[in-house]
Each structure stands twice: as C-alpha cells, then as structure tokens.
Amino acid sequence: PSQVVPGADPSARQLCFAWGPAEVLVCETLFGRRGGSPSRGEGGPGRGRLPGALTGCVAGTGEGGPSSSRVFVVRSDQDIYIQTLRKLFNESHAIFIGLQRGEEELAGKSRKAQLVQVSKNYRSVIRACMEDMHQAAISARDPALHSQYSTQVSVLSAMELIWNLCEILFVEAAAAGPLLLRLLDWVRLHVCDVDTMIREVLSSENPSKHEQFWNVVNVFVLQGRMDDARHLLSKEASANPASANMYEILDDLMKKMPVPSLGNTQTLTEMELKWQHWHEECQRHLQGGTFASNSHLESICKILLGDDDAILEKKELMSTWYHFLVTRLLYSHPTVKPMELWLYAQACMDLFLGGEGSPEPLDTILMAAFEFEMHRVIKECSIALSNWWFVAHLTDLLDHCKLLQSHNLYFGSNMREFLLLEYASGLFSHHSLWQLGVDYFDHCPEYGRVYLELHIERIPLNTEQKALKVLRICEQRQMHEQVRSICKIMAMKALRNNRLGSALSWSIRAKDAAFATLISDRFLKDYCERGSFSDLDLIDNLGPSMLLSDRLTFLGKYREFHRLYGEKRFSEAAKLLLMLMTAHIAPCSFWMTLLTDALPLLEQEEVIFSAEQTYELMRCLEDLTAGKSDKQKFQDDNETTKVEMLRLALARNLARVIVKEGTLDGS
Amino acid sequence: AMEAVCARFVSQKISKTRWRPLPAAALQPPDLFATGSWDNEDNRISIWSVGDLGNVGLSGEYQGEPQLLCDIRHNGDVMDMQFLDQERIVVASSTGTVTVFRHHQNNQTLSANQRWEKAHYHVDQDTSCGGAACTGVICNNTEIVTVGEDGRINLFRADQKDAVRTINNADSSTLHAVTFLRTTEILTVNSIGQLKIWDLKQQRNEPSQIFSLTGDRVPLHCVDRHPNQQHIVATGGQDGMLSIWDIRQGTMPVSLLNAHEAEMWEVHFHPSNPDHLFTCSEDGSLWHWDTSTDISEKTSFLHQGGRSTTYFSHNTINQSVVSAWLSNDPTKDRMEITNLISNQTLSVNSLDILGPCLVYGTDAEAIYVNRQLFA
C-alpha cells in the first residue's frame, strides 16, 4: 500500500527519488529551502507503476542531527523478506513453472479442470503457509513478534479468500446453480469465527441446554448446512415432546429444500419450479402460524423464506457482508446467474454495513470480483497488499484462462508481464531468492530477457560455485555478454589473488583472447624472472584452448619446447624453437630469450641445426639487432655480450654443419 | 515408490546433506542427518531427525516430514560437510575456515568444537579478507583433509591446533573435491578436468599421479571411490558427464557416461551396495545408476510408475577385473538409470545414501528423505 516511510518528512525537507530495479532511494535534500524551487521527483525512465503500489520499508537510515541528510531505501516488495513466506515463494514457483509448461496440451473441459487444479494448488500453498505462520504466532513469546505473525496470518487468509472467489467466478466460471454451491463452500471455508462456538456446543454433554445452542443452529442454517442443523434440532425436539409436531414440520421443510445439482441431472427450470413450490409451502406454514408458539423456529422459517430482516437479525453470526450475501442468495435467488451477482452484492453490502463505516480494501476487492471487474480486482490488490506475489500469480493464471488478452497497458507489454516483472525483480533484490526470479523472467516474452540481463550482472559472486551457477543460467540462455562479464570478473579476482591458473581458466571459458594474452604475459614474465614455469599442470594441459590467443599459443608451445629439451629430444626442440620465431608466434620482445635458449643447442657435441636452420637463426638475430638503435645497444652491455656469443656460436655451428652436410653429400 | 519420499521446505537453500554414520554393526536404518545452507544472510548447520517410529501410521507407510532437532549459525556458505564420528561434523566454509561442530545429543544443541580460521586463503592468511573458499573436506578417523579455491591441500588432525601438513599451490586451478583413496593417499579433482592422486606420506609437494579428461578440460566437480574395489573411481563434471576411472591403468577414464544436462555436484557409490551409484545435478535431477541386475531380470523393473527408465550402453576399454562398472561383457554392458525426481527445476546440490535411505537438498529450499530406496 501507499505506506508512510517513517522519518521522511516532506514538509520539513525536500525529498528526491531515484528508482532502482526493485528499490527506491529517497533522499533528503536542501534543494527546496535555499532555491525556493518546487519539489521535484526524479521518475525512472518509462517505468510506470500501479498507483500507490509502493510499500514502505526502511532498510537503512542515517540517524543524525537535524542538519544531516538521510537516505532511505524503500523496497517495493516488503513481503519478499519475510522468512516464513519463503516456502510460499518456492512452492508456488514450482506450480508456476508447471502451469507454463502444461500449456495448450489439453483443450476444452479438461483444460479448465487443469486450470482449476492449478488454482487449488496455489491456494493450498497459501493455506500451508498460513498454518506455519499460525504456529509461529502461537509459539512466539515476544508480543511484537506475535502480533506481526498474527497480522501475516490475516493477510494470508484474505489472500486466500480473494483467490478462492476469483477461482469460482473467473477460473471455473461456475454457471447458475453450481455457482451458489461454490459460494456456499467459499463462505463455509472462510468464516472461522464461529468454529469455536460450534465445537463447544457439539462437545457439551447436553447440547440443547447450552446457551449457544440456538446460535449454532442458526449458524448452520445461515451457512446452508441443513443436515447439521436438523441433527441438532432433532435433539431439541426429543426434549420437547409437546412441540414434536412443530419440529417435525420444520424438519420436513428443511429436508425438502431443493438445492441446485452439480451434475446435469436437472435443468435450471426444474430447479426453479421445485424451489417455487417449496417456498410457497414455507410461506403457508409461516402465515398459518405453525411456528407462532416458538420464536426460534419461526425465525428459522423466516430465514428459509429469505426474509432480509430475519437474516440481518443474525448479523453477529455472519460477521461479514459477503456471508450475508451468500445466505440471502441461498434463500432468495438460488439460481442466481454470475452476471447478476453484482446487483445483490452491492445491496447486501449497503444493508449489512448500514451506513456505519466505509468499506475496507478487502470489501472493495471482493465487490470488484462480484462485478466481474478483473482488472480492478488486480489493481486494488496491488494497492492493498504488501507483495507482488499475489497479483503476479493470480494475473498469470487468469491470463492462462484467456481472460485478460484484450487488455494492454499504455506502458510495458501487458499486465501479466508487468506484474511478473515486478515480482521477479523483488526476488532478485533478495540475497537468496534470486534463483527463483530467473524462471519468471523467462516467461515474460517482451522484457524478461532485458530484465534478466540487468539483474543477473548484479548478483554478488562470492564463491566460484556461485559464479558457476550464475554462469549456467546465462549460458543456457545464450547471454554471451553476461557470460563474458562474469568470467572476466572471476578472472580479475583470480589474478588479484595471484591465481594465474584459475585466471587463465576463466578467460578460456569466456573465450576472452585479450585477457588470456594478459595472463600469458604474466606467466612469461614470471618465467623470465624465475627461470622456471609456475603452474605446469595447467600449461601442459592447455589442449585446443591454446589457440584462443597468439600469446597463449606461444606460451603452450614454448613450454613444449622446454619439455622436449628436458627429454633430450633436441632436434624436435630446435625445430620448434625456430618455428616460434619464423612463424612469428613469439612476440618480438621474447626473441632474445629464445635465441639464448638456442645457445645450449648450438653447443651440443652433435650438430642439431641444419645449415638452412642456422641461416634462419642468423636472420632472426640480425632482424632483432637491426631494429634497435646504436644507443640502445650500448646501453645494455649484457645484451651486447649475448649477441656476440650468439654470433660466434652460430658461425661455429654453421662451419660444423657445412662440413657435416658436405661429408654426407660426398659419401 | 514415490510415496516413500517426504519433503520439507526449510526456507534456506540447502548446499549439503549428510547422514549421521551408524555405529558399527547397527541394524536399524539411519535416523539423523545434518544439512548446511548457502547464499543466505544467515547460514546454518541443522540437525534433523527423519521422524521417529511413533509417527508411522497403522499401515506402516506414513512417514512424517523431517523434524528439526537443533541448528547453529555458520559464518559463510557451507561448501562441504562430513561427519567425523557420531557426534562431530566438519564443515568447510566459503570464508576459508574449517569448523568442527559437536552435536550434543543429550540436550539437542550444537556447538563449535574446534576451528581452523582461514585454513584456505589468498596471498596472506592474516589479512582481514584474504580467505579463499574451502571447497571440499573428507575425514578418515581423526584425519581431516581439506581443499580449496586457493589450490591448497591441508591435513588436520581433529585434536591438533595446527595443520599437520599443508601443500601450498598444490594445484594451479581450483580444487573442487577430495576423497580418501587409501589411508595416506587422497584423490582430488580440479577445474581443468584433472584427477590427481596425492600421497601425503611423501614429502614432495607433487601429485603421485595425474589423470585427465582429454581435449576439453571440462571441470570436474565431484569424486567418489568404490568402497570395495579401490581402483574404481567415479567423477562428475561440469557438462554433467559421469566418468569411471580405473586408476591402475591409463591416464584417461575407462568410460564416459552421458548423464545430466548441467553440473554434476555430487556422486556417491552406495556404501554397502556399490553396484548402485547416485548422482545429482544443477539441472534438478537425481539419478540412480544400477548395474546389479542383468537384462533378463531388468525387464521387470522397466515399468515402475512415475519413473523414467533408460537403458544405457557405455564404451569400455578391455578389462580383466569382474566389476559391473568396468565390465565390457555385452550381456552386462548395460545399466538401468532412473531419475528419482520428476519436474524439479532448481539444482539438487547434495545427496547422501546410507542403507535403504536417501536424503537430498535443493536450491528450491527443500530437503527430501526417501527411506525405501530399494523397495
């Protein structure tokens, strides 16, 4: 609802707003005071909201003196954070998914039966949660906590009440006849105030002597529980043999009362005829004074005749106007048609409230349902409830019943999607429930993908395992940009922690060539400094992923060279080394290192480089030195010495190989 | 049958479920299990009873949902969890800390018994935020081995304050899981598809053997060893593949079995009936792999209500040992695979089996107990 944000006082300070995905920042500013400008709210771009659908929940405030400004974090879905409701969110998630999957499989009647079952499943989850909450309320010792739980119980109970009515009117769309039976079930299920009284009377030794006896009989009559009422009355009858006849007549009337049938066994006209006949019989007895000597029985007979005053006399036993409505329909219009409901509903509410007190949000919502104003039901629920769960799931169900298709919003796509997006955004603002949100976004064809992309990048990744779960979500949906971003974050983290191996793994997974190059350079730098490779287990097992970046290829190949050398496979090593330079796989900065690596091969007893290879080595060396200015050369004595040594070794090798090759040719 | 499964929504995402071990020669089925949660602001270790026998209805079929006996706060995500003995549980945290909790059965409470702060860490153990997630823990008598995202291997003894042995930088990638191969040897799996054997008696800081998936370097997430034939090892990978390895020979898996559609988080041989194997996955499925029956017997198992049953052919390399897992005998070259969960959408993070009982926990914040696994 449009709740007050505690502590934020627009009359004392200017407030400004910033919309977030599921939260709103409210800040106090000095803006209005000095400049005298009117207050300005910063609305988010293109994000319409149902009016007043913002729920106040202050997550953090800065307590300070009058001079310090405060920032309020206002969540749009407060209930997401209620621990006991997590069961509701998780279980309903499974039902929601089932509903989306089961689509279009069945047609006609079985489809409707399926949808009604889904609706019942949702309700049973609400009821289960209510039970838990009720237990929690009972066991809560802290009075504040107790009242908090109790409030939640009544909110859940109201949710179930509304849902149940929507199920009867919209999902099942009960026709005249069965409609009344459903409404009776609805009232019986939800009027629980009288349960204690009933239990007390029924369990007492002599019910008919109990002071609440007639109240309970009346409750049964008002709820249309004829058999229960007759059972009690029979006890009273046997205690009053003198009036036995009177009791018998009433019992007979109650037994004979025609009820609409669920099956197709009788037509509506048949039913109406029977009912008319029965009604006249009751009328005769009342006017004939059959019950004149017993006010209790007379009043029951009046109720059977649908007498408003007689029914309203029992107002206390009904406690709500919608109970009154259903009772009145039962005894005056048992074959009421769905489209006539609103007429009676409005009248009953006015009669019942009798001018005292205005209707509460729940009354308005139920009235909207009786008027078949589905959109108003959803709108009023959005305002009255402190969660998006209810409207999102109900709207989705109604949409699956193909009841909402004509209605498009002037913002976003349609109401179903709009509400699902709100609900899922709320889930994503929760540190733990975000996983559930993914599937809801999946079933929002228009904006779900964009929402998911924006939200998923904001999930904190504190462990690799969590990162893998997020990554799996992105990969399954071909969200390449997000995959890259997550891997990059993880690679950066690993790099900061000096875990080069892990960093490389992450950049390989993201196919991030630039980052792989960066890490390869770190490996090579480490090698140059230490003279040995770290993380051999990784580098030796690069496999095809080596091809991701040139530098990574070089790293892998260079390591291979060392391995060949270590295994004394000199000619293969030499060939590889030369290839690294001639094929320009090695970065120029590394050529001197490679040439230095060639030195021990040149010094081997056995000639390894062929004449042609030696020429190529020489050319590599000359290319390298030619590129450098004289100044640079002189600066680095060490390097100059190296170059000299190399030239000498190359010349000697060339001499040896010419002799050798010449000898071989000659022989 | 499916009715034997009872579920409970627990309002926290479950990362680990473990049966309390039974005392030697116990005949009754397990009755207590522990769970750990993850990704909550307030993570917990909880001890549950599967519902005492008093709860069983007249028909003997009804089983109440698991009852919470006690719980305690745990700092960080629970990454792994193992019972050390009947009373003590070793828990690996995403903060890098390893904690031993004691379950006091007389008054049903939990307390932290011993703690190795930041057993796993990046760069510097003493900085305030340098912890690295401890990803795996395994116990053998009083010895505890842990592995982590830092590539480190620690060996602790339950009663000693300091680590008995630490191998820094044992692996350049993340170690995902660990298990004992023999008394002094452990097996680890890592994020580049390698299975390594380490002999903790040896002083050198190198694995004694490295096995590897060829080609794709698919990360391995879980490992278990055959309880009787120690050379047979099962691992599960990021692609949901089940690999069976014979560590006496070769460096590649003996067979690769296509399994789940996403990460396989855990693999367990049945401890006393190792022809059966169980795996669970991010894709929300839990599979029962059965090699115990041959084809002729199996047909009768085919049509069990509600379960999807598949026959699976797998490629094996020539074997001399008679084990269902390594066999290439054409008449036995099949196994029955059953998905024990229908219509689950969120990840099954953990499972444990003991006797006829299975327990598993999900990201949908529910724990499930099946007490008639082979019924």
PDB file of C-alpha atoms in Angstrom, chain A residues 6 113 170 189 195 270 302 417 434 519 586 596 636 657:
ATOM      1  CA  PRO A   6       8.929   6.526   8.800  1.00  0.00           C
ATOM      2  CA  ALA A 113     -10.171 -28.758 -14.917  1.00  0.00           C
ATOM      3  CA  PHE A 170     -13.231 -16.480 -13.266  1.00  0.00           C
ATOM      4  CA  LEU A 189     -14.306 -22.348   4.422  1.00  0.00           C
ATOM      5  CA  ASP A 195     -15.931 -22.635  14.786  1.00  0.00           C
ATOM      6  CA  GLU A 270     -36.932 -27.733 -12.991  1.00  0.00           C
ATOM      7  CA  LYS A 302     -38.375 -16.685   8.058  1.00  0.00           C
ATOM      8  CA  GLU A 417       4.122  -9.426 -17.835  1.00  0.00           C
ATOM      9  CA  TRP A 434      17.142 -14.542  -6.891  1.00  0.00           C
ATOM     10  CA  ILE A 519      47.724 -13.636 -18.277  1.00  0.00           C
ATOM     11  CA  ALA A 586      56.714 -15.427 -30.366  1.00  0.00           C
ATOM     12  CA  THR A 596      69.557 -17.531 -25.789  1.00  0.00           C
ATOM     13  CA  ASP A 636      72.947  -2.856 -22.355  1.00  0.00           C
ATOM     14  CA  VAL A 657      77.176 -28.260 -40.299  1.00  0.00           C
TER      15      VAL A 657
END
